[in-house]
Coordinates of C-alpha atoms and ligand atoms in Angstrom, one line a residue:
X1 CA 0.0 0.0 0.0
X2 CA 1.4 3.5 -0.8
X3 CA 1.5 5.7 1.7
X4 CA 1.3 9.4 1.4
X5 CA 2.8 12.3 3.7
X6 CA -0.2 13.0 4.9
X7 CA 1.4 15.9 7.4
X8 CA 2.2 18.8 5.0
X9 CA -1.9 19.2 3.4
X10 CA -3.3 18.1 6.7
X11 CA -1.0 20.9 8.5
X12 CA -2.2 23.1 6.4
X13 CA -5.4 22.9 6.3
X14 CA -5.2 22.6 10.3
X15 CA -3.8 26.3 10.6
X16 CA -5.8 27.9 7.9
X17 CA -9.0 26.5 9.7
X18 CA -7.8 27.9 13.1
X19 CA -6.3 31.3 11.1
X20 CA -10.4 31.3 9.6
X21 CA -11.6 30.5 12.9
X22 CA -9.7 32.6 15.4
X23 CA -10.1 35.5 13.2
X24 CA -13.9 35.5 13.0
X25 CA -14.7 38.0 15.6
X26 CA -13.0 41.0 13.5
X27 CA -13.7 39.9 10.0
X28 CA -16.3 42.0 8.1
X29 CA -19.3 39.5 7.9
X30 CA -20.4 39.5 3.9
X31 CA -17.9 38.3 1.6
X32 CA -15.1 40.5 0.2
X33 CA -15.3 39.3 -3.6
X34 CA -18.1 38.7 -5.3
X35 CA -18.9 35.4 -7.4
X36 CA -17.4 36.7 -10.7
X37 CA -14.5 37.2 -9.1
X38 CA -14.0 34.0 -7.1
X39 CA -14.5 32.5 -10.6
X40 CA -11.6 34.2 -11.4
X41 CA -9.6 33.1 -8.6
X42 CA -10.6 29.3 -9.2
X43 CA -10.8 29.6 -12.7
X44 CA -8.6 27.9 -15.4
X45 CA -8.0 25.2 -17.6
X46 CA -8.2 21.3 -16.6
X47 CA -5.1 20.7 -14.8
X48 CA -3.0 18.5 -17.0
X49 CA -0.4 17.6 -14.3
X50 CA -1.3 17.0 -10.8
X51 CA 0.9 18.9 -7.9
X52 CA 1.6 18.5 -4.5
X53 CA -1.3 18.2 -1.6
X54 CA -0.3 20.8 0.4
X55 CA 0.5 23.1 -2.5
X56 CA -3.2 22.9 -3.3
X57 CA -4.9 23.4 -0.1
X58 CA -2.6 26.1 0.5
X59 CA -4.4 27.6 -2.6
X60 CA -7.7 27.2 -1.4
X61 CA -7.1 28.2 2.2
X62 CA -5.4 31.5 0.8
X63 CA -8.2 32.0 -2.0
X64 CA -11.4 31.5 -0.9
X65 CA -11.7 33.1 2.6
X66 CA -12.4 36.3 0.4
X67 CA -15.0 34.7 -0.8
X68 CA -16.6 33.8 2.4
X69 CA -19.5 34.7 4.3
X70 CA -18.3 34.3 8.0
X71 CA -21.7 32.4 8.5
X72 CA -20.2 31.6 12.0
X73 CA -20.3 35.1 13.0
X74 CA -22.2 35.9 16.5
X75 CA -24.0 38.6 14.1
X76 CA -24.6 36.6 11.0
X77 CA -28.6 36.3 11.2
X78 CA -29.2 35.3 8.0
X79 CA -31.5 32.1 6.9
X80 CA -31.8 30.0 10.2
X81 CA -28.2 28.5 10.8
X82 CA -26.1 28.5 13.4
X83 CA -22.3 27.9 13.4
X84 CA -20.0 25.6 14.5
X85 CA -18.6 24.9 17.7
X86 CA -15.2 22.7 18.3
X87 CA -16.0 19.3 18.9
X88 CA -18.1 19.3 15.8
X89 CA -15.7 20.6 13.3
X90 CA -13.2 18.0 14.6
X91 CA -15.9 15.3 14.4
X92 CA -15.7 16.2 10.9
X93 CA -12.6 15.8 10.0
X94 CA -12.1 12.3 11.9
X95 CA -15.2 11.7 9.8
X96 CA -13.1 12.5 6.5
X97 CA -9.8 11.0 8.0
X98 CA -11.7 7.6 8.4
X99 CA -13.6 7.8 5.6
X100 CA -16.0 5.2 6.4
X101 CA -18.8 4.4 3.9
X102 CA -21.8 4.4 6.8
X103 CA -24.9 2.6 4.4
X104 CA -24.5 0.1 6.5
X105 CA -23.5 -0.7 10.0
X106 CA -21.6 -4.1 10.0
X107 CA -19.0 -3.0 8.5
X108 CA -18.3 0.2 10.4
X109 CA -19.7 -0.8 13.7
X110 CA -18.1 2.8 15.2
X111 CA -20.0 5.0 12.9
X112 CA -23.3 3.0 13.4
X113 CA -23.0 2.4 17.0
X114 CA -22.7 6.3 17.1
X115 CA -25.3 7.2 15.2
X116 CA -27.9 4.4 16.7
X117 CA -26.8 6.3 20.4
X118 CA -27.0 9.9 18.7
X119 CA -30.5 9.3 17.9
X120 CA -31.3 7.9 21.2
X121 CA -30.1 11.1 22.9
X122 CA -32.0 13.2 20.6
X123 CA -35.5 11.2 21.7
X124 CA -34.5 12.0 25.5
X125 CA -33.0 15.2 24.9
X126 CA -36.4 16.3 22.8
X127 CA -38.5 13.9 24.9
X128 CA -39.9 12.6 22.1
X129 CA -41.1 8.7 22.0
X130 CA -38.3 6.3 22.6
X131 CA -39.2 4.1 20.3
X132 CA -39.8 6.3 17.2
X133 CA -37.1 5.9 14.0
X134 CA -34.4 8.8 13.5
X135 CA -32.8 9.2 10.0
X136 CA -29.2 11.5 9.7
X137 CA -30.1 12.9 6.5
X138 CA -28.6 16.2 5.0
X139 CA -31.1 18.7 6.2
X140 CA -34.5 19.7 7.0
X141 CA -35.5 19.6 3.6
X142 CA -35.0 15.8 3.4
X143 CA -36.0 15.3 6.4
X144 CA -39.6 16.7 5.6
X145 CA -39.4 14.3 2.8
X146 CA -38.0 11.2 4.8
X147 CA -41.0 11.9 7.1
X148 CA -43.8 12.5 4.3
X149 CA -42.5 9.2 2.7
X150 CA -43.3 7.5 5.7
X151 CA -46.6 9.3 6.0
X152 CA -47.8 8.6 2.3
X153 CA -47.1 5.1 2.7
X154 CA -49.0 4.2 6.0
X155 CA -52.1 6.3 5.2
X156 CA -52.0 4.7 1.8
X157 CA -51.5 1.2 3.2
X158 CA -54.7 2.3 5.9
X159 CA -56.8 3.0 3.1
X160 CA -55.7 -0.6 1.5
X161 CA -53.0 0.4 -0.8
X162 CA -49.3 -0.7 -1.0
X163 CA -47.6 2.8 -2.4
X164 CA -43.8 1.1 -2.1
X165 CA -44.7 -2.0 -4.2
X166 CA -47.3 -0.2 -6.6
X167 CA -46.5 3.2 -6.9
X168 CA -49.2 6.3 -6.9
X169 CA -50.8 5.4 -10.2
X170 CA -54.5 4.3 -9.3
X171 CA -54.5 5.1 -5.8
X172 CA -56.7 6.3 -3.5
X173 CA -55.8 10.5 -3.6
X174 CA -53.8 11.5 -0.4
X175 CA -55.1 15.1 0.6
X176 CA -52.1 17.0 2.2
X177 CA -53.0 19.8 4.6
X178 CA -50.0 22.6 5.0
X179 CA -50.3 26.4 6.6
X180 CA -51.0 29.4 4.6
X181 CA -46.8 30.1 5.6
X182 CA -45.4 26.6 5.1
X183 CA -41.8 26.2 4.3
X184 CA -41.1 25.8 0.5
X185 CA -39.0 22.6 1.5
X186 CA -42.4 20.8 2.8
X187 CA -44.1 21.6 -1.0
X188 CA -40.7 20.6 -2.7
X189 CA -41.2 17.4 -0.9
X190 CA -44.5 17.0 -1.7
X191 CA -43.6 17.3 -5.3
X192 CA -40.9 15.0 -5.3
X193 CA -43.0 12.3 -3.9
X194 CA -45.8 12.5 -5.9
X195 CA -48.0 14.0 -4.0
X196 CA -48.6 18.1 -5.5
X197 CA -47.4 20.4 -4.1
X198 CA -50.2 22.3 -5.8
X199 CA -53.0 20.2 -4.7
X200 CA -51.8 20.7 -0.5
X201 CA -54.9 22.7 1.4
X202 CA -53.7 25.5 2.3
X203 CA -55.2 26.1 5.7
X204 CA -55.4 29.9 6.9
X205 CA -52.8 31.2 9.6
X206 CA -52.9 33.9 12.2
X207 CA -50.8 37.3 12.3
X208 CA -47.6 35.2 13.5
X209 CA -47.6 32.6 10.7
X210 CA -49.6 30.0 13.1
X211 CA -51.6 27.6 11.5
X212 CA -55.7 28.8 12.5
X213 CA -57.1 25.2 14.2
X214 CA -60.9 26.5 13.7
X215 CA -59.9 26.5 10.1
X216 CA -58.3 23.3 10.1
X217 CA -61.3 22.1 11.6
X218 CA -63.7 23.3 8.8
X219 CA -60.9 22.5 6.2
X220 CA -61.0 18.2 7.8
X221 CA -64.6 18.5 7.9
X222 CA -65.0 18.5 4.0
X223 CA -62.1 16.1 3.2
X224 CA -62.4 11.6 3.7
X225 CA -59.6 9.3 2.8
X226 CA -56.1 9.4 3.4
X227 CA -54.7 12.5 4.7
X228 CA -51.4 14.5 6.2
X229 CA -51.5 17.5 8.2
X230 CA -48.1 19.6 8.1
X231 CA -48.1 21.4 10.9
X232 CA -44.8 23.4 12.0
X233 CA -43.0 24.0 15.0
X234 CA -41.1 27.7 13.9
X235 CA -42.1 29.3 11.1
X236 CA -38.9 30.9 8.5
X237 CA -39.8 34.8 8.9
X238 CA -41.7 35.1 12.9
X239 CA -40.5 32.2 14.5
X240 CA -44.1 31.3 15.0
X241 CA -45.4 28.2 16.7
X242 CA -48.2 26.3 15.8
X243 CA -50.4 25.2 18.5
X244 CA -49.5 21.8 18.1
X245 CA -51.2 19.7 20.6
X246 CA -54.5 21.2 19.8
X247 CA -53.4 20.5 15.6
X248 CA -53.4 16.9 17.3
X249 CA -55.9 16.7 18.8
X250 CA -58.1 17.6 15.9
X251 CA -56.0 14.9 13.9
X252 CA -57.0 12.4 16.1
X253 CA -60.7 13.3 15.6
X254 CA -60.4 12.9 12.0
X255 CA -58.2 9.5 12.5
X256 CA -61.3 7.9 13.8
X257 CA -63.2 8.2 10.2
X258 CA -60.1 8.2 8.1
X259 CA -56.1 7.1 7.9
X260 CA -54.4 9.9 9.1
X261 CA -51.3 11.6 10.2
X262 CA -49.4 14.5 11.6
X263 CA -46.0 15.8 10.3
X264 CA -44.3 18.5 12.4
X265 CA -41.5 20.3 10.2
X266 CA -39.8 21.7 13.5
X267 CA -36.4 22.4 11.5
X268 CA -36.3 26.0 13.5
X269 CA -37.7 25.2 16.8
X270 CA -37.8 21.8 17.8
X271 CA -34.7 21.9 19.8
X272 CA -36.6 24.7 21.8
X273 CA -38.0 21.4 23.4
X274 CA -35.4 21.0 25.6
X275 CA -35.5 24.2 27.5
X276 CA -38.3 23.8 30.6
X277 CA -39.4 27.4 29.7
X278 CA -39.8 27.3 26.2
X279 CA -40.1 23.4 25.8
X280 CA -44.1 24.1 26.5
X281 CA -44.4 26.3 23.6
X282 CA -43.7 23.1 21.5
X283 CA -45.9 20.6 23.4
X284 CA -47.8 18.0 20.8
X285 CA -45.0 17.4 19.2
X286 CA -44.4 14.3 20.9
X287 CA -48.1 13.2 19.8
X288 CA -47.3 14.0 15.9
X289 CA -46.4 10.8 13.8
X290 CA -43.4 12.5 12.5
X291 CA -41.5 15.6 12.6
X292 CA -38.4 17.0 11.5
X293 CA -35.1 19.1 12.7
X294 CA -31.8 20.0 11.8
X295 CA -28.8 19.8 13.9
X296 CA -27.2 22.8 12.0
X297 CA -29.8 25.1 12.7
X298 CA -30.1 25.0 16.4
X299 CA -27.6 22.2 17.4
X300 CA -24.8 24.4 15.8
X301 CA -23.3 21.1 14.4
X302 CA -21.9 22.0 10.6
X303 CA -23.5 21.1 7.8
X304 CA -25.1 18.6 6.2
X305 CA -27.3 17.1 9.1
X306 CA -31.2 17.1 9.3
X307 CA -32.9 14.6 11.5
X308 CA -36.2 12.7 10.9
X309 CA -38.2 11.4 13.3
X310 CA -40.9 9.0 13.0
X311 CA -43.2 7.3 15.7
X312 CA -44.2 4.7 13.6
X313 CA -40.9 2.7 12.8
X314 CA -42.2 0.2 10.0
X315 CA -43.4 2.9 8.2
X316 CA -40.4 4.9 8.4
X317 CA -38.3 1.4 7.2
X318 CA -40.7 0.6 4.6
X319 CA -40.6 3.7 2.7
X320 CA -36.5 4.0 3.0
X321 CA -34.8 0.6 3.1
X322 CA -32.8 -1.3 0.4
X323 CA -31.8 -4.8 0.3
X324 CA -28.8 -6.1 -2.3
X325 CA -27.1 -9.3 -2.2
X326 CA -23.9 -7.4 -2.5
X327 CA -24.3 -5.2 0.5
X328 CA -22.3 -7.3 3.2
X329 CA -23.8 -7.5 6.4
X330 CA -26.7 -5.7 6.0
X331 CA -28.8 -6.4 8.8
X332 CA -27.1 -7.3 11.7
X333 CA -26.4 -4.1 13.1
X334 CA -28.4 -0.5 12.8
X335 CA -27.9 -0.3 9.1
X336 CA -28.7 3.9 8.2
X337 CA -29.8 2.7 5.0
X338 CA -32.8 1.7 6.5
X339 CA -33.4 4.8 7.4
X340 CA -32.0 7.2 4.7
X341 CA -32.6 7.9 1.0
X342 CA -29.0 7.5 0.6
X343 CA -26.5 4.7 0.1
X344 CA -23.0 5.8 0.5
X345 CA -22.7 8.5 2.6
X346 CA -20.4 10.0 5.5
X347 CA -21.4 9.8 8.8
X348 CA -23.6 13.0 9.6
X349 CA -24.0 11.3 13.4
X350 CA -20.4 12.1 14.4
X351 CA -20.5 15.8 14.8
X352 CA -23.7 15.3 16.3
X353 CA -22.7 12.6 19.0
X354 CA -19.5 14.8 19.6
X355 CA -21.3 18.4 19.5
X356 CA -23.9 16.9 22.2
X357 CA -20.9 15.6 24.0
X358 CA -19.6 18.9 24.4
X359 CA -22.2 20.8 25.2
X360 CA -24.5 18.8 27.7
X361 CA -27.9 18.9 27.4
X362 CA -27.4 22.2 29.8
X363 CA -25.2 23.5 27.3
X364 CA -28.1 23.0 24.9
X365 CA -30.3 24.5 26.8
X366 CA -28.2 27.1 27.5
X367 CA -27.4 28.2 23.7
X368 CA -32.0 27.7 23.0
X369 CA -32.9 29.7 26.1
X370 CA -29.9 32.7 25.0
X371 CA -31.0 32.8 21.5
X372 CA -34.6 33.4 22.2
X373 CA -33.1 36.1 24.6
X374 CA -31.1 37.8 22.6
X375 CA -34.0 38.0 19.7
X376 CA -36.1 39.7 22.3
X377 CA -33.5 42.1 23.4
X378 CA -32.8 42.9 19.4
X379 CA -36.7 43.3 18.7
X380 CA -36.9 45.8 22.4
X381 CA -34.5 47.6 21.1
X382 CA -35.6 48.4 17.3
X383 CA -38.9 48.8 19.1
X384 CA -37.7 51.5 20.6
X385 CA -36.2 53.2 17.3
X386 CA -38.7 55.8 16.0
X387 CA -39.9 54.6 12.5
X388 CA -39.0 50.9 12.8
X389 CA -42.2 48.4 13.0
X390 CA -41.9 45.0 14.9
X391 CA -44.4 42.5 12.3
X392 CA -43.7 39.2 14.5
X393 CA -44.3 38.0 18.3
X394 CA -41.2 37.1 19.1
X395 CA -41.9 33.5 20.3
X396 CA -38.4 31.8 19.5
X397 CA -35.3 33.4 18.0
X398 CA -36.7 35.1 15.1
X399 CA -37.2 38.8 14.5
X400 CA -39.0 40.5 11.7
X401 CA -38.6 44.2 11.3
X402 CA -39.0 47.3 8.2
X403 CA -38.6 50.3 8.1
X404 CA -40.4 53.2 7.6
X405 CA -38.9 55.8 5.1
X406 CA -38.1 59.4 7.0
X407 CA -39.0 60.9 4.0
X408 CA -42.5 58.9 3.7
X409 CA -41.7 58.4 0.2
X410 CA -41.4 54.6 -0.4
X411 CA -40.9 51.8 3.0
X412 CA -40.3 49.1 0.8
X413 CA -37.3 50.9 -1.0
X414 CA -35.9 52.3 2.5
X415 CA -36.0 49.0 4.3
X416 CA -34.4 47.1 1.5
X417 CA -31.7 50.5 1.6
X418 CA -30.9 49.9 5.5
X419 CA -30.4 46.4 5.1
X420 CA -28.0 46.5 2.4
X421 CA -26.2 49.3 4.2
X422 CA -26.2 46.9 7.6
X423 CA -25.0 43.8 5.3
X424 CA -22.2 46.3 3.6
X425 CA -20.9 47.4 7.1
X426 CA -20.3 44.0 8.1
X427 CA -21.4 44.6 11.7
X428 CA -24.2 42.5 11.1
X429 CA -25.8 40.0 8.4
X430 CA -29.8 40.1 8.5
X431 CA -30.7 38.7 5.2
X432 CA -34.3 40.0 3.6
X433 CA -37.7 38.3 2.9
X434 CA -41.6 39.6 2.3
X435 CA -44.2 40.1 4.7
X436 CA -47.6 40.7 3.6
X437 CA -46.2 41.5 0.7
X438 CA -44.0 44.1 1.9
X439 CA -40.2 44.2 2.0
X440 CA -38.9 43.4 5.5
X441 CA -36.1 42.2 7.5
X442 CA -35.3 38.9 9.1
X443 CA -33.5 38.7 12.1
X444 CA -32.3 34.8 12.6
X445 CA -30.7 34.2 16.0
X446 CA -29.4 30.9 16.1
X447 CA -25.4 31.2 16.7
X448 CA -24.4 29.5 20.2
X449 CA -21.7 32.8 20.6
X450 CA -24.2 35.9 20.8
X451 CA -23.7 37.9 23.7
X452 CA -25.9 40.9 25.1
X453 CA -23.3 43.3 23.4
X454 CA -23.7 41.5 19.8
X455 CA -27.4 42.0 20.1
X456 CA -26.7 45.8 21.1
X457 CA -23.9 46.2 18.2
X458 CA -26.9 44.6 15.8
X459 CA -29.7 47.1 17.1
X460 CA -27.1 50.0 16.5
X461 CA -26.2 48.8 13.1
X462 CA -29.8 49.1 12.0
X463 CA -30.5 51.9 13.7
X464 CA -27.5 54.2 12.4
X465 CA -28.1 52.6 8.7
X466 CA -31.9 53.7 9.3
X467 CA -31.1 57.1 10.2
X468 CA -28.3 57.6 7.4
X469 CA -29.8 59.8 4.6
Ligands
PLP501 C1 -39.3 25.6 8.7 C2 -38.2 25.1 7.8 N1 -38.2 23.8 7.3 C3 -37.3 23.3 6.5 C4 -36.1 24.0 6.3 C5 -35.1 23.4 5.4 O1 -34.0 23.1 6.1 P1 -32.6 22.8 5.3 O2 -32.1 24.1 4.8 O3 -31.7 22.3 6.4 O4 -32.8 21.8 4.3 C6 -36.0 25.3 6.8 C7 -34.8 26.1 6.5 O5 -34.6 27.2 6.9 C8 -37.0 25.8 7.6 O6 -36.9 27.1 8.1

């Protein structure tokens, strides 16, 4: 066997992560070059002739940081993503050291041993049932669809229908029920498995994104046969919370006349479950049939890992698994592929098991219950800056401001001024969206290093780019 030096790339890469690291704190947040110029930078012919390891990632490590958003920034509050915290990263690269193949577990009993123990932490840890499935997938995108896979399948096989051996031709029509403000990842998943995402009910929501249960109600009382109900625990621009348990309990009535079940796309707020204050905010979840997370939203684990969780097991297998003859050992331990719509993968688990490790479940709590602080503190103090308007409850971590033009001229035109002037300073990274049509601001607190005076820089950021004429 050949063996390379592996020292000199490894080396580097180690101190050009720590340089990109250590640094964070006084980089500007938004990326210096833009994407025409990192093409540039990477740009070029095929290499003909290969060159030495270290020579390359030396390359990258001095190239691309220009080209970076520092996404791990205390003040980065775009999307809904945290950042990374040691033990993770480091997971991550053992993960790529060892370079296991984790489709199946006999053959890297480590990485499947981890993950089966991972998921049982995250039951306890979210108190959700001990028995229900978890699938490491790469986000909550696929773990809405991991989850709806299962659900299509059982309420199809309750109505008398086998969707994984006959497919959706000829059978009985699933009706899919979703918020007026559900996440485009739950209709993307829809789509992909065949199910519309232009044929989902839309059911009407309140001021803070929450799904309305009186018109869920009236919405079940006109629909028989096979259904789904997507409700959501944290919705992308408020933060709002469905009120799940009542969502369940009107499930259950419809359960009694027809096959049902209750997805829960918690991808921003399930982890809120841990924290004895917030935790109640959430409460149902552990009555849905399935719901979904991601560790690198609130978890701060890096990317890719989503988490599905289903109550119902078979379901969860029967819509996933794979058999081969050629797969060796498949069986005898917990085999992901079960689990996943993947074959080969890494092991997503790792940086989980070792980020949980780290932090504790009071360290989790900890990072949840200071988020949702910090998002309060941000919104009490644009509240208090003449001309900005608050448009969300601030139940979780997310804030959702605009801002009203001095000159009275044009609010859309002067919020989407202020934030580009806040993303240009690099103090602070909100990112935009629409509410009620209108152009607005969203204020995504999910980074486990915010402090009070992050919050305060953030609020001043805003508030100077609001008053600049
Ligand atoms: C409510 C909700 N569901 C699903 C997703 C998709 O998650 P991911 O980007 O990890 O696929 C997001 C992303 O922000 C989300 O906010």
């Amino acid at each position: 066997m050949r063996t390379p030096d592996w020292r000199p790339a490894l080396q580097v890469a180690h101190d050009a992560a720590l340089d990109w690291l250590e640094h964070l704190p006084e980089r500007p947040i938004r990326p210096e070059k833009s994407y025409h110029e990192m093409l540039e930078v990477f740009g070029g012919p095929v290499p003909e002739a290969g060159e030495p390891a270290e020579r390359v990632v030396a390359m990258l490590a001095e190239a691309a940081p220009a080209g970076l958003m520092a996404m791990n920034h205390a003040r980065f509050f775009g999307w809904v993503i945290g950042g990374v915290m040691p033990a993770g990263v480091a997971a991550d690269w053992l993960v790529a050291a060892w370079d296991q193949n984790t489709a199946s577990g006999e053959p890297t009993p480590a990485m499947s041993a981890m993950e089966a123990v991972t998921a049982g932490w995250l039951l306890e840890l979210l108190d959700l049932p001990r028995s229900a499935s978890v699938a490491f997938v790469t986000g909550g995108q696929m773990a809405n669809l991991v989850c709806l896979a299962a659900a299509r399948g059982r309420v199809l096989a309750d109505a008398g229908w086998d969707v994984v051996a006959d497919g959706l031709i000829g059978a009985p029509p699933v009706t899919v029920l979703v918020g007026d403000h559900v996440h485009h990842s739950v209709g993307r998943a829809l789509r992909i498995l065949g199910l519309g995402e232009g044929r989902a009910v839309r059911v009407a929501t309140d001021t803070n994104a929450r799904m309305r249960v009186d018109a869920l109600r009236a919405a079940l009382a006109a629909i028989s046969g096979p259904t789904i109900v997507c409700a959501q625990g944290g919705e992308v621009n408020t933060g709002g919370v469905d009120p799940i348990a009542e969502i369940a309990d009107v499930v259950a009535e419809h359960r009694r006349a027809n096959p049902a079940w209750l997805h829960v796309d918690g991808a921003i707020g399930l982890f809120a479950r841990t924290s004895p204050g917030l935790g109640p905010l959430l409460r149902g979840v552990e009555r849905a049939d399935s719901c979904s997370t991601d560790a690198h939203k609130w978890l701060n684990t890096p990317y890719d890992c989503g988490i599905a969780i289903v109550a119902d097991a078979e379901a969860h297998r029967r819509a996933m698994t794979l058999r081969a003859d050629y797969l060796p050992g498949v069986g005898s331990a917990r085999d992901p592929i079960d689990w996943n719509p993947e074959m080969s993968r890494r092991s997503r688990a790792a940086a989980v098991h070792a980020t949980i490790r780290q932090l504790g479940r009071s360290g989790i709590v900890e990072i949840v219950e200071r988020d949702c602080a910090m998002a309060r503190r941000i919104a009490d103090g644009l509240r208090a800056v003449d001309g900005v308007e608050l448009l969300n409850e601030v139940q979780l971590n997310q804030v959702l401001v605009r801002f009203r033009d001095p000159a009275g001229v044009d609010d859309d035109a002067h919020t989407t001024t202020v934030l580009r002037r806040v993303q240009e300073s690099g103090v602070a990274y909100p990112t935009p969206t629409t509410w009620n049509g209108r152009a607005a601001v969203r204020i995504s607190v999910c980074n486990w290093s915010i402090e009070a005076s992050d919050a305060d820089l953030a609020v001043a950021a805003l508030a100077e780019a609001h008053a600049a004429t």
